[in-house]
PDB file of C-alpha atoms in Angstrom:
ATOM      1  CA  MET A  16     198.886 -89.919 -57.858  1.00 43.00           C
ATOM      2  CA  THR A  17     200.060 -93.341 -59.171  1.00 46.00           C
ATOM      3  CA  THR A  18     200.505 -95.947 -56.593  1.00 55.00           C
ATOM      4  CA  HIS A  19     203.056 -98.266 -57.243  1.00 66.00           C
ATOM      5  CA  LEU A  20     202.259-102.001 -55.941  1.00 74.00           C
ATOM      6  CA  SER A  21     205.115-104.196 -54.646  1.00 85.00           C
ATOM      7  CA  SER A  22     205.303-107.745 -56.012  1.00 88.00           C
ATOM      8  CA  TRP A  23     203.550-109.271 -53.029  1.00 93.00           C
ATOM      9  CA  GLN A  24     200.880-106.769 -53.298  1.00 92.00           C
ATOM     10  CA  LYS A  25     200.232-107.502 -56.788  1.00 92.00           C
ATOM     11  CA  ASP A  26     200.068-111.147 -56.119  1.00 92.00           C
ATOM     12  CA  LEU A  27     197.527-110.516 -53.258  1.00 94.00           C
ATOM     13  CA  ALA A  28     195.675-108.356 -55.585  1.00 94.00           C
ATOM     14  CA  SER A  29     195.159-111.038 -58.196  1.00 94.00           C
ATOM     15  CA  ALA A  30     193.846-113.894 -55.388  1.00 97.00           C
ATOM     16  CA  PHE A  31     191.048-116.168 -56.187  1.00 97.00           C
ATOM     17  CA  THR A  32     187.947-114.804 -54.448  1.00 95.00           C
ATOM     18  CA  ASN A  33     185.317-116.674 -56.822  1.00 93.00           C
ATOM     19  CA  PRO A  34     185.207-120.680 -55.935  1.00 93.00           C
ATOM     20  CA  GLU A  35     184.538-121.212 -59.638  1.00 93.00           C
ATOM     21  CA  ASP A  36     187.746-119.618 -60.623  1.00 94.00           C
ATOM     22  CA  LEU A  37     189.565-121.593 -58.279  1.00 96.00           C
ATOM     23  CA  LEU A  38     187.768-124.795 -59.467  1.00 95.00           C
ATOM     24  CA  GLN A  39     188.180-124.093 -63.345  1.00 94.00           C
ATOM     25  CA  TYR A  40     192.320-123.196 -62.329  1.00 97.00           C
ATOM     26  CA  LEU A  41     192.345-126.862 -60.999  1.00 97.00           C
ATOM     27  CA  LYS A  42     190.613-128.525 -63.614  1.00 96.00           C
ATOM     28  CA  ILE A  43     187.845-129.674 -61.326  1.00 94.00           C
ATOM     29  CA  ASN A  44     184.343-129.246 -62.733  1.00 89.00           C
ATOM     30  CA  SER A  45     182.595-126.686 -60.678  1.00 81.00           C
ATOM     31  CA  LYS A  46     179.038-128.522 -61.132  1.00 74.00           C
ATOM     32  CA  GLN A  47     180.217-130.917 -58.551  1.00 62.00           C
ATOM     33  CA  PHE A  48     180.160-128.398 -55.773  1.00 69.00           C
ATOM     34  CA  SER A  49     177.732-126.061 -54.205  1.00 65.00           C
ATOM     35  CA  SER A  50     179.198-123.065 -51.927  1.00 70.00           C
ATOM     36  CA  PRO A  51     176.307-121.466 -50.247  1.00 75.00           C
ATOM     37  CA  ALA A  52     178.455-120.716 -47.579  1.00 74.00           C
ATOM     38  CA  ARG A  53     180.859-117.920 -49.298  1.00 77.00           C
ATOM     39  CA  HIS A  54     178.118-115.667 -48.369  1.00 75.00           C
ATOM     40  CA  ASP A  55     178.935-115.779 -44.953  1.00 79.00           C
ATOM     41  CA  PHE A  56     182.256-115.787 -44.864  1.00 86.00           C
ATOM     42  CA  SER A  57     184.044-114.890 -47.991  1.00 89.00           C
ATOM     43  CA  MET A  58     187.143-116.686 -49.916  1.00 94.00           C
ATOM     44  CA  ARG A  59     190.593-115.400 -50.695  1.00 96.00           C
ATOM     45  CA  VAL A  60     193.124-117.711 -52.132  1.00 98.00           C
ATOM     46  CA  PRO A  61     196.682-116.544 -53.314  1.00 97.00           C
ATOM     47  CA  LEU A  62     197.800-118.012 -56.761  1.00 97.00           C
ATOM     48  CA  SER A  63     201.093-119.206 -55.140  1.00 96.00           C
ATOM     49  CA  TYR A  64     199.102-121.426 -52.619  1.00 98.00           C
ATOM     50  CA  ALA A  65     196.448-122.362 -55.407  1.00 98.00           C
ATOM     51  CA  ALA A  66     199.398-123.531 -57.204  1.00 98.00           C
ATOM     52  CA  CYS A  67     200.521-126.080 -54.585  1.00 98.00           C
ATOM     53  CA  MET A  68     197.222-127.853 -54.829  1.00 98.00           C
ATOM     54  CA  GLN A  69     196.673-131.197 -56.709  1.00 97.00           C
ATOM     55  CA  LYS A  70     194.648-130.545 -59.816  1.00 97.00           C
ATOM     56  CA  SER A  71     191.468-132.418 -60.492  1.00 96.00           C
ATOM     57  CA  ASP A  72     191.283-133.336 -57.079  1.00 96.00           C
ATOM     58  CA  LEU A  73     188.384-131.870 -54.836  1.00 93.00           C
ATOM     59  CA  ASP A  74     190.020-133.936 -51.639  1.00 95.00           C
ATOM     60  CA  ASP A  75     192.935-132.272 -52.060  1.00 98.00           C
ATOM     61  CA  PRO A  76     194.388-131.148 -48.244  1.00 98.00           C
ATOM     62  CA  LEU A  77     195.123-127.586 -49.122  1.00 98.00           C
ATOM     63  CA  LEU A  78     191.978-127.037 -51.249  1.00 97.00           C
ATOM     64  CA  LYS A  79     189.741-128.527 -48.115  1.00 97.00           C
ATOM     65  CA  GLN A  80     191.313-125.442 -45.900  1.00 98.00           C
ATOM     66  CA  VAL A  81     190.022-122.840 -48.284  1.00 97.00           C
ATOM     67  CA  LEU A  82     187.140-124.152 -50.211  1.00 95.00           C
ATOM     68  CA  PRO A  83     183.416-122.533 -48.837  1.00 93.00           C
ATOM     69  CA  ILE A  84     181.286-125.960 -48.536  1.00 91.00           C
ATOM     70  CA  ALA A  85     177.668-126.545 -47.465  1.00 88.00           C
ATOM     71  CA  ASN A  86     178.774-128.152 -44.136  1.00 90.00           C
ATOM     72  CA  GLU A  87     180.025-124.672 -43.043  1.00 90.00           C
ATOM     73  CA  LEU A  88     176.076-123.864 -42.240  1.00 87.00           C
ATOM     74  CA  VAL A  89     175.974-126.814 -39.608  1.00 88.00           C
ATOM     75  CA  ASN A  90     176.383-125.396 -36.315  1.00 86.00           C
ATOM     76  CA  PRO A  91     176.467-127.555 -33.115  1.00 90.00           C
ATOM     77  CA  ASP A  92     175.303-125.239 -30.044  1.00 87.00           C
ATOM     78  CA  GLU A  93     179.247-125.449 -28.865  1.00 90.00           C
ATOM     79  CA  PHE A  94     180.549-123.754 -31.902  1.00 89.00           C
ATOM     80  CA  GLN A  95     180.299-120.244 -31.047  1.00 88.00           C
ATOM     81  CA  ASN A  96     181.681-116.784 -32.984  1.00 84.00           C
ATOM     82  CA  ASP A  97     184.189-116.316 -29.820  1.00 83.00           C
ATOM     83  CA  PRO A  98     185.369-119.716 -29.133  1.00 74.00           C
ATOM     84  CA  VAL A  99     188.312-118.741 -27.167  1.00 77.00           C
ATOM     85  CA  GLY A 100     187.333-115.500 -25.275  1.00 76.00           C
ATOM     86  CA  ASP A 101     189.253-113.097 -26.823  1.00 73.00           C
ATOM     87  CA  LEU A 102     186.688-110.594 -26.862  1.00 74.00           C
ATOM     88  CA  SER A 103     186.298-110.974 -22.617  1.00 69.00           C
ATOM     89  CA  ALA A 104     189.770-110.726 -22.743  1.00 68.00           C
ATOM     90  CA  LEU A 105     190.137-107.116 -24.301  1.00 70.00           C
ATOM     91  CA  THR A 106     191.547-104.471 -22.515  1.00 71.00           C
ATOM     92  CA  GLU A 107     192.435-101.366 -24.035  1.00 59.00           C
ATOM     93  CA  ASN A 108     190.696-101.891 -27.651  1.00 58.00           C
ATOM     94  CA  CYS A 109     193.170-103.691 -29.474  1.00 72.00           C
ATOM     95  CA  ILE A 110     194.978-105.398 -27.053  1.00 85.00           C
ATOM     96  CA  ILE A 111     194.137-108.784 -25.511  1.00 85.00           C
ATOM     97  CA  HIS A 112     195.438-109.745 -22.203  1.00 89.00           C
ATOM     98  CA  LYS A 113     195.041-113.128 -21.164  1.00 86.00           C
ATOM     99  CA  TYR A 114     198.055-114.673 -20.058  1.00 86.00           C
ATOM    100  CA  GLN A 115     200.894-113.750 -17.764  1.00 88.00           C
ATOM    101  CA  GLY A 116     203.424-111.286 -19.335  1.00 94.00           C
ATOM    102  CA  ARG A 117     202.248-111.709 -22.611  1.00 94.00           C
ATOM    103  CA  VAL A 118     199.633-109.161 -24.637  1.00 94.00           C
ATOM    104  CA  LEU A 119     198.391-109.687 -28.233  1.00 91.00           C
ATOM    105  CA  ILE A 120     197.530-106.753 -30.319  1.00 91.00           C
ATOM    106  CA  ILE A 121     195.118-107.008 -33.372  1.00 88.00           C
ATOM    107  CA  ILE A 122     196.869-105.341 -35.971  1.00 91.00           C
ATOM    108  CA  THR A 123     194.776-105.785 -38.922  1.00 89.00           C
ATOM    109  CA  GLY A 124     191.707-107.579 -39.876  1.00 87.00           C
ATOM    110  CA  GLY A 125     192.872-108.742 -43.014  1.00 89.00           C
ATOM    111  CA  CYS A 126     194.364-111.966 -44.422  1.00 94.00           C
ATOM    112  CA  ALA A 127     196.197-112.950 -47.349  1.00 95.00           C
ATOM    113  CA  ILE A 128     194.042-116.087 -47.183  1.00 97.00           C
ATOM    114  CA  ASN A 129     190.983-117.027 -45.741  1.00 95.00           C
ATOM    115  CA  CYS A 130     191.134-120.265 -43.698  1.00 96.00           C
ATOM    116  CA  ARG A 131     187.633-121.768 -43.195  1.00 95.00           C
ATOM    117  CA  PHE A 132     188.813-123.139 -40.002  1.00 94.00           C
ATOM    118  CA  CYS A 133     189.571-119.715 -38.864  1.00 92.00           C
ATOM    119  CA  PHE A 134     188.597-119.531 -35.116  1.00 89.00           C
ATOM    120  CA  ARG A 135     188.383-115.362 -35.913  1.00 87.00           C
ATOM    121  CA  ARG A 136     186.135-115.668 -39.123  1.00 84.00           C
ATOM    122  CA  ASN A 137     183.466-114.041 -36.989  1.00 79.00           C
ATOM    123  CA  PHE A 138     185.560-111.454 -35.103  1.00 77.00           C
ATOM    124  CA  PRO A 139     184.830-108.071 -35.137  1.00 71.00           C
ATOM    125  CA  TYR A 140     187.858-106.575 -36.525  1.00 70.00           C
ATOM    126  CA  ALA A 141     186.391-103.019 -37.752  1.00 68.00           C
ATOM    127  CA  GLU A 142     185.769-102.053 -33.912  1.00 72.00           C
ATOM    128  CA  VAL A 143     189.229-103.936 -32.487  1.00 74.00           C
ATOM    129  CA  GLN A 144     192.074-103.814 -35.069  1.00 76.00           C
ATOM    130  CA  LEU A 145     194.782-101.011 -34.720  1.00 79.00           C
ATOM    131  CA  ASN A 146     194.490 -97.274 -35.430  1.00 82.00           C
ATOM    132  CA  SER A 147     196.636 -94.504 -34.757  1.00 85.00           C
ATOM    133  CA  GLN A 148     194.671 -93.520 -31.413  1.00 85.00           C
ATOM    134  CA  LYS A 149     194.257 -97.304 -30.470  1.00 85.00           C
ATOM    135  CA  GLU A 150     198.371 -97.611 -30.887  1.00 90.00           C
ATOM    136  CA  ILE A 151     198.443 -94.747 -28.550  1.00 91.00           C
ATOM    137  CA  THR A 152     196.561 -96.476 -25.834  1.00 91.00           C
ATOM    138  CA  ALA A 153     197.978-100.059 -26.515  1.00 91.00           C
ATOM    139  CA  LEU A 154     201.472 -98.730 -26.025  1.00 94.00           C
ATOM    140  CA  GLU A 155     200.746 -96.852 -23.129  1.00 93.00           C
ATOM    141  CA  TYR A 156     199.480 -99.650 -21.687  1.00 93.00           C
ATOM    142  CA  ILE A 157     202.340-101.910 -22.213  1.00 95.00           C
ATOM    143  CA  ARG A 158     204.443 -99.343 -20.813  1.00 95.00           C
ATOM    144  CA  LYS A 159     202.625 -99.109 -17.480  1.00 94.00           C
ATOM    145  CA  ASN A 160     202.517-102.709 -17.538  1.00 93.00           C
ATOM    146  CA  LYS A 161     205.976-103.576 -16.596  1.00 96.00           C
ATOM    147  CA  SER A 162     205.225-107.235 -15.960  1.00 95.00           C
ATOM    148  CA  ILE A 163     204.421-107.615 -19.892  1.00 96.00           C
ATOM    149  CA  ASN A 164     207.804-109.134 -21.479  1.00 97.00           C
ATOM    150  CA  GLU A 165     206.171-110.269 -24.663  1.00 97.00           C
ATOM    151  CA  VAL A 166     204.013-108.632 -27.358  1.00 97.00           C
ATOM    152  CA  ILE A 167     202.426-111.164 -29.836  1.00 96.00           C
ATOM    153  CA  LEU A 168     201.437-109.392 -33.288  1.00 96.00           C
ATOM    154  CA  SER A 169     198.267-111.184 -34.549  1.00 91.00           C
ATOM    155  CA  GLY A 170     194.989-110.148 -36.834  1.00 86.00           C
ATOM    156  CA  GLY A 171     194.149-111.178 -39.373  1.00 88.00           C
ATOM    157  CA  ASP A 172     197.911-110.799 -40.535  1.00 95.00           C
ATOM    158  CA  PRO A 173     200.405-108.239 -39.411  1.00 95.00           C
ATOM    159  CA  LEU A 174     202.609-108.872 -42.172  1.00 97.00           C
ATOM    160  CA  LEU A 175     199.627-107.497 -44.371  1.00 95.00           C
ATOM    161  CA  ILE A 176     200.585-103.979 -43.304  1.00 94.00           C
ATOM    162  CA  SER A 177     203.052-101.737 -44.792  1.00 94.00           C
ATOM    163  CA  ASP A 178     206.758-102.041 -44.369  1.00 96.00           C
ATOM    164  CA  HIS A 179     206.655 -98.476 -43.079  1.00 95.00           C
ATOM    165  CA  LYS A 180     204.133 -99.059 -40.635  1.00 95.00           C
ATOM    166  CA  LEU A 181     205.663-102.508 -39.501  1.00 97.00           C
ATOM    167  CA  LYS A 182     208.844-100.895 -39.078  1.00 97.00           C
ATOM    168  CA  ASP A 183     207.480 -97.901 -37.098  1.00 96.00           C
ATOM    169  CA  PHE A 184     205.669-100.003 -34.788  1.00 96.00           C
ATOM    170  CA  ILE A 185     208.153-102.455 -34.039  1.00 97.00           C
ATOM    171  CA  GLN A 186     210.384 -99.426 -33.430  1.00 97.00           C
ATOM    172  CA  LYS A 187     208.180 -98.154 -30.994  1.00 97.00           C
ATOM    173  CA  LEU A 188     207.649-101.396 -29.213  1.00 97.00           C
ATOM    174  CA  SER A 189     211.228-102.069 -28.895  1.00 96.00           C
ATOM    175  CA  ASP A 190     211.687 -98.552 -27.099  1.00 96.00           C
ATOM    176  CA  ILE A 191     209.390-100.130 -24.102  1.00 97.00           C
ATOM    177  CA  THR A 192     212.808-101.320 -22.272  1.00 96.00           C
ATOM    178  CA  HIS A 193     211.120-104.298 -20.123  1.00 97.00           C
ATOM    179  CA  LEU A 194     210.046-105.835 -23.234  1.00 97.00           C
ATOM    180  CA  LYS A 195     212.134-108.841 -24.283  1.00 97.00           C
ATOM    181  CA  ARG A 196     210.538-110.558 -27.429  1.00 97.00           C
ATOM    182  CA  ILE A 197     208.379-109.534 -30.345  1.00 98.00           C
ATOM    183  CA  ARG A 198     206.336-112.514 -31.444  1.00 98.00           C
ATOM    184  CA  ILE A 199     204.534-112.163 -35.122  1.00 98.00           C
ATOM    185  CA  HIS A 200     202.169-114.993 -36.016  1.00 97.00           C
ATOM    186  CA  THR A 201     201.638-114.924 -39.495  1.00 98.00           C
ATOM    187  CA  ARG A 202     200.725-117.245 -42.412  1.00 97.00           C
ATOM    188  CA  LEU A 203     202.112-115.089 -45.027  1.00 98.00           C
ATOM    189  CA  PRO A 204     205.434-117.084 -45.640  1.00 98.00           C
ATOM    190  CA  ILE A 205     203.161-120.122 -46.346  1.00 98.00           C
ATOM    191  CA  VAL A 206     200.586-118.740 -48.372  1.00 98.00           C
ATOM    192  CA  LEU A 207     202.247-115.634 -50.022  1.00 97.00           C
ATOM    193  CA  PRO A 208     206.113-116.144 -49.837  1.00 97.00           C
ATOM    194  CA  ALA A 209     207.037-113.476 -52.004  1.00 97.00           C
ATOM    195  CA  ARG A 210     206.013-111.138 -49.011  1.00 97.00           C
ATOM    196  CA  ILE A 211     209.691-112.193 -47.445  1.00 97.00           C
ATOM    197  CA  THR A 212     211.586-109.624 -49.009  1.00 97.00           C
ATOM    198  CA  PRO A 213     215.349-108.427 -48.251  1.00 96.00           C
ATOM    199  CA  GLU A 214     213.385-105.183 -46.856  1.00 97.00           C
ATOM    200  CA  LEU A 215     211.429-107.163 -44.708  1.00 97.00           C
ATOM    201  CA  ILE A 216     213.963-109.277 -43.313  1.00 97.00           C
ATOM    202  CA  ASP A 217     216.098-106.051 -42.585  1.00 97.00           C
ATOM    203  CA  ILE A 218     213.389-104.811 -40.305  1.00 97.00           C
ATOM    204  CA  PHE A 219     213.097-107.800 -38.244  1.00 97.00           C
ATOM    205  CA  LYS A 220     216.761-107.578 -38.060  1.00 95.00           C
ATOM    206  CA  SER A 221     217.338-104.277 -37.033  1.00 94.00           C
ATOM    207  CA  SER A 222     214.895-104.278 -34.199  1.00 95.00           C
ATOM    208  CA  SER A 223     216.782-104.130 -30.807  1.00 95.00           C
ATOM    209  CA  VAL A 224     214.025-106.808 -29.125  1.00 96.00           C
ATOM    210  CA  PRO A 225     214.288-110.296 -30.616  1.00 96.00           C
ATOM    211  CA  ILE A 226     211.662-111.089 -33.247  1.00 97.00           C
ATOM    212  CA  VAL A 227     210.135-114.720 -33.162  1.00 98.00           C
ATOM    213  CA  ILE A 228     208.066-115.847 -36.374  1.00 98.00           C
ATOM    214  CA  VAL A 229     205.383-118.057 -35.711  1.00 98.00           C
ATOM    215  CA  THR A 230     204.226-119.491 -39.039  1.00 98.00           C
ATOM    216  CA  HIS A 231     201.066-121.415 -39.643  1.00 98.00           C
ATOM    217  CA  CYS A 232     201.340-124.387 -41.704  1.00 98.00           C
ATOM    218  CA  ASN A 233     199.304-127.602 -41.867  1.00 98.00           C
ATOM    219  CA  HIS A 234     200.463-129.921 -44.418  1.00 98.00           C
ATOM    220  CA  ALA A 235     203.957-130.386 -46.212  1.00 98.00           C
ATOM    221  CA  ASN A 236     202.259-129.794 -49.763  1.00 98.00           C
ATOM    222  CA  GLU A 237     202.059-126.295 -48.452  1.00 98.00           C
ATOM    223  CA  LEU A 238     206.046-126.014 -48.115  1.00 98.00           C
ATOM    224  CA  SER A 239     206.554-125.201 -51.839  1.00 98.00           C
ATOM    225  CA  LYS A 240     210.368-124.249 -53.352  1.00 97.00           C
ATOM    226  CA  GLN A 241     209.314-120.450 -52.918  1.00 97.00           C
ATOM    227  CA  VAL A 242     207.801-121.299 -49.487  1.00 98.00           C
ATOM    228  CA  MET A 243     211.160-123.273 -48.417  1.00 97.00           C
ATOM    229  CA  ALA A 244     213.242-120.301 -49.935  1.00 97.00           C
ATOM    230  CA  ALA A 245     211.256-117.515 -48.095  1.00 97.00           C
ATOM    231  CA  CYS A 246     211.466-119.345 -44.623  1.00 97.00           C
ATOM    232  CA  GLN A 247     215.239-120.380 -45.051  1.00 95.00           C
ATOM    233  CA  ALA A 248     216.037-116.334 -45.866  1.00 96.00           C
ATOM    234  CA  LEU A 249     214.657-115.583 -42.386  1.00 97.00           C
ATOM    235  CA  ASN A 250     216.357-118.703 -40.578  1.00 93.00           C
ATOM    236  CA  GLN A 251     219.433-117.802 -42.159  1.00 92.00           C
ATOM    237  CA  LYS A 252     219.589-113.954 -40.339  1.00 93.00           C
ATOM    238  CA  ASN A 253     219.058-115.895 -36.905  1.00 92.00           C
ATOM    239  CA  ILE A 254     215.382-115.232 -37.152  1.00 96.00           C
ATOM    240  CA  THR A 255     213.638-117.816 -34.857  1.00 97.00           C
ATOM    241  CA  LEU A 256     210.819-119.473 -36.544  1.00 98.00           C
ATOM    242  CA  LEU A 257     208.407-121.708 -34.996  1.00 98.00           C
ATOM    243  CA  ASN A 258     205.112-123.412 -36.409  1.00 98.00           C
ATOM    244  CA  GLN A 259     201.798-124.099 -35.234  1.00 97.00           C
ATOM    245  CA  SER A 260     199.325-126.047 -36.998  1.00 98.00           C
ATOM    246  CA  VAL A 261     195.487-127.090 -36.307  1.00 98.00           C
ATOM    247  CA  LEU A 262     194.542-130.789 -36.227  1.00 98.00           C
ATOM    248  CA  LEU A 263     192.187-130.729 -39.223  1.00 98.00           C
ATOM    249  CA  LYS A 264     189.646-133.718 -40.147  1.00 98.00           C
ATOM    250  CA  GLY A 265     190.263-134.829 -43.435  1.00 97.00           C
ATOM    251  CA  VAL A 266     193.345-132.719 -43.918  1.00 98.00           C
ATOM    252  CA  ASN A 267     196.099-133.748 -41.811  1.00 98.00           C
ATOM    253  CA  ASP A 268     194.466-136.149 -38.963  1.00 98.00           C
ATOM    254  CA  HIS A 269     197.155-138.918 -39.444  1.00 98.00           C
ATOM    255  CA  ALA A 270     200.184-139.207 -37.951  1.00 98.00           C
ATOM    256  CA  GLN A 271     202.391-140.118 -41.223  1.00 98.00           C
ATOM    257  CA  ILE A 272     201.265-136.609 -42.802  1.00 98.00           C
ATOM    258  CA  LEU A 273     202.249-135.104 -39.686  1.00 98.00           C
ATOM    259  CA  GLN A 274     205.432-136.877 -39.839  1.00 98.00           C
ATOM    260  CA  SER A 275     206.236-135.280 -43.084  1.00 98.00           C
ATOM    261  CA  LEU A 276     205.116-131.778 -42.129  1.00 98.00           C
ATOM    262  CA  SER A 277     207.550-131.846 -39.480  1.00 98.00           C
ATOM    263  CA  GLU A 278     210.477-132.990 -41.380  1.00 98.00           C
ATOM    264  CA  GLN A 279     209.785-130.405 -44.152  1.00 98.00           C
ATOM    265  CA  LEU A 280     209.409-128.003 -41.413  1.00 98.00           C
ATOM    266  CA  PHE A 281     212.740-128.422 -40.223  1.00 97.00           C
ATOM    267  CA  SER A 282     214.113-128.633 -43.550  1.00 97.00           C
ATOM    268  CA  ALA A 283     213.013-125.214 -43.955  1.00 96.00           C
ATOM    269  CA  GLY A 284     214.488-123.756 -40.632  1.00 96.00           C
ATOM    270  CA  ILE A 285     211.185-123.961 -38.467  1.00 97.00           C
ATOM    271  CA  LEU A 286     210.373-125.825 -35.556  1.00 98.00           C
ATOM    272  CA  PRO A 287     207.243-127.449 -35.030  1.00 98.00           C
ATOM    273  CA  TYR A 288     205.741-125.931 -31.848  1.00 96.00           C
ATOM    274  CA  TYR A 289     202.033-126.574 -31.449  1.00 98.00           C
ATOM    275  CA  LEU A 290     199.353-128.814 -32.839  1.00 98.00           C
ATOM    276  CA  HIS A 291     196.269-127.217 -31.970  1.00 97.00           C
ATOM    277  CA  LEU A 292     192.831-129.155 -31.524  1.00 97.00           C
ATOM    278  CA  LEU A 293     190.215-126.961 -33.446  1.00 95.00           C
ATOM    279  CA  ASP A 294     189.057-124.077 -31.736  1.00 90.00           C
ATOM    280  CA  LYS A 295     185.064-124.266 -32.074  1.00 92.00           C
ATOM    281  CA  ALA A 296     184.308-121.174 -34.033  1.00 91.00           C
ATOM    282  CA  LYS A 297     180.921-121.463 -35.780  1.00 92.00           C
ATOM    283  CA  GLY A 298     181.199-122.764 -38.983  1.00 91.00           C
ATOM    284  CA  THR A 299     184.124-125.008 -38.351  1.00 95.00           C
ATOM    285  CA  ALA A 300     182.384-128.274 -36.835  1.00 95.00           C
ATOM    286  CA  HIS A 301     183.234-130.302 -39.761  1.00 95.00           C
ATOM    287  CA  PHE A 302     187.111-130.075 -39.072  1.00 97.00           C
ATOM    288  CA  GLU A 303     186.899-131.071 -35.704  1.00 97.00           C
ATOM    289  CA  VAL A 304     189.093-134.160 -34.601  1.00 98.00           C
ATOM    290  CA  SER A 305     187.779-135.242 -31.346  1.00 98.00           C
ATOM    291  CA  GLU A 306     190.211-135.234 -28.325  1.00 97.00           C
ATOM    292  CA  ASN A 307     190.447-138.879 -27.912  1.00 98.00           C
ATOM    293  CA  ASP A 308     191.255-139.422 -31.825  1.00 98.00           C
ATOM    294  CA  ALA A 309     193.877-136.321 -31.417  1.00 98.00           C
ATOM    295  CA  VAL A 310     195.946-138.096 -28.427  1.00 98.00           C
ATOM    296  CA  LYS A 311     196.128-141.574 -30.449  1.00 98.00           C
ATOM    297  CA  ILE A 312     197.368-139.752 -33.407  1.00 98.00           C
ATOM    298  CA  HIS A 313     199.708-137.864 -31.422  1.00 98.00           C
ATOM    299  CA  GLN A 314     201.185-140.800 -29.665  1.00 98.00           C
ATOM    300  CA  SER A 315     201.803-142.405 -32.903  1.00 98.00           C
ATOM    301  CA  LEU A 316     203.698-139.302 -34.096  1.00 98.00           C
ATOM    302  CA  GLN A 317     205.958-139.632 -30.856  1.00 97.00           C
ATOM    303  CA  HIS A 318     206.678-143.109 -32.140  1.00 97.00           C
ATOM    304  CA  ILE A 319     208.042-141.869 -35.348  1.00 98.00           C
ATOM    305  CA  LEU A 320     209.792-138.618 -34.690  1.00 98.00           C
ATOM    306  CA  PRO A 321     212.644-137.323 -32.553  1.00 97.00           C
ATOM    307  CA  GLY A 322     211.247-135.451 -29.633  1.00 96.00           C
ATOM    308  CA  TYR A 323     212.240-132.145 -31.001  1.00 96.00           C
ATOM    309  CA  LEU A 324     210.064-132.580 -34.148  1.00 98.00           C
ATOM    310  CA  VAL A 325     206.746-133.565 -32.136  1.00 98.00           C
ATOM    311  CA  PRO A 326     204.994-130.602 -31.688  1.00 98.00           C
ATOM    312  CA  LYS A 327     203.175-130.205 -28.667  1.00 98.00           C
ATOM    313  CA  LEU A 328     199.235-131.226 -28.370  1.00 98.00           C
ATOM    314  CA  VAL A 329     197.066-128.149 -27.048  1.00 97.00           C
ATOM    315  CA  LYS A 330     193.881-126.711 -26.788  1.00 95.00           C
ATOM    316  CA  GLU A 331     192.563-123.339 -26.086  1.00 86.00           C
ATOM    317  CA  GLN A 332     190.066-122.937 -23.332  1.00 85.00           C
ATOM    318  CA  PRO A 333     188.296-119.608 -22.431  1.00 79.00           C
ATOM    319  CA  GLY A 334     189.140-117.885 -19.107  1.00 75.00           C
ATOM    320  CA  LYS A 335     192.250-120.514 -18.562  1.00 79.00           C
ATOM    321  CA  ALA A 336     195.804-118.876 -17.667  1.00 72.00           C
ATOM    322  CA  ALA A 337     197.749-120.788 -20.243  1.00 80.00           C
ATOM    323  CA  LYS A 338     196.904-122.895 -23.230  1.00 86.00           C
ATOM    324  CA  THR A 339     195.752-126.542 -21.943  1.00 90.00           C
ATOM    325  CA  LEU A 340     198.826-129.177 -22.608  1.00 90.00           C
ATOM    326  CA  ILE A 341     196.938-132.453 -23.507  1.00 94.00           C
ATOM    327  CA  ILE A 342     200.544-134.514 -24.209  1.00 82.00           C
TER     328      ILE A 342
END
């Protein structure tokens, strides 16, 4: 039986998985580079994302987010495999229940892009991600807990599953009468905009429960014409779009960079939502910006942007009942 791949699936299948191939595409001499960390956490970069990078620039802020480097092997003691306490908050297999009124479901362990700063880069997806049996128990857990009014679909990236599976699961969630919202956290509109098809948008629009899309964008250079068009298509169908960024050393740790990001996001119909301090996952220490420096950057951002374009500066701490608002 022949399997016909959609355009976005073909794009995903052709992603860069070898650092040398990516560097060659960017016209960077791979001899300048060593990547022992690729064996700990594999590389995956869609061509549509690589096309947004500056050629011949090893310091490109998008390249820094995805290229494995030796610094990932330097791990201070406070950098752990489960930095935000997801595993201790697991209830019914694939459900993470940390916060009042909200639960998070790990739909899949797969991502279209492997971000080097990922806080779940060491997560045991094979044991936790949704399957047919876990779906039954997850839905039953939500039905019985009438205090739950919002379900967050996460991963991995929930938009990597097929339209059929996504539509079916959204429908099952929509049938739970006490749910008020379904929130989808995804990087695909940014790194693989071909995924935002008319068929996918129809799935969101047909839901009887409002869908909120939270994109993950860290730098204005990620917002290509294709990305802008994909996000505007969602926005034009009155689908709420929010963005959360991670404050990353050498990538976006300047107020002017974040100002440009917020302005571009708003042009795409996306409202800046959160600016996260780095979650201290093993392998990510070289991205860390201190809290003091983060506060100074955020204060500068407040001076140059209207309030509605200033994301909340937050951090996540294991065991806390909500994200910690810094400023």
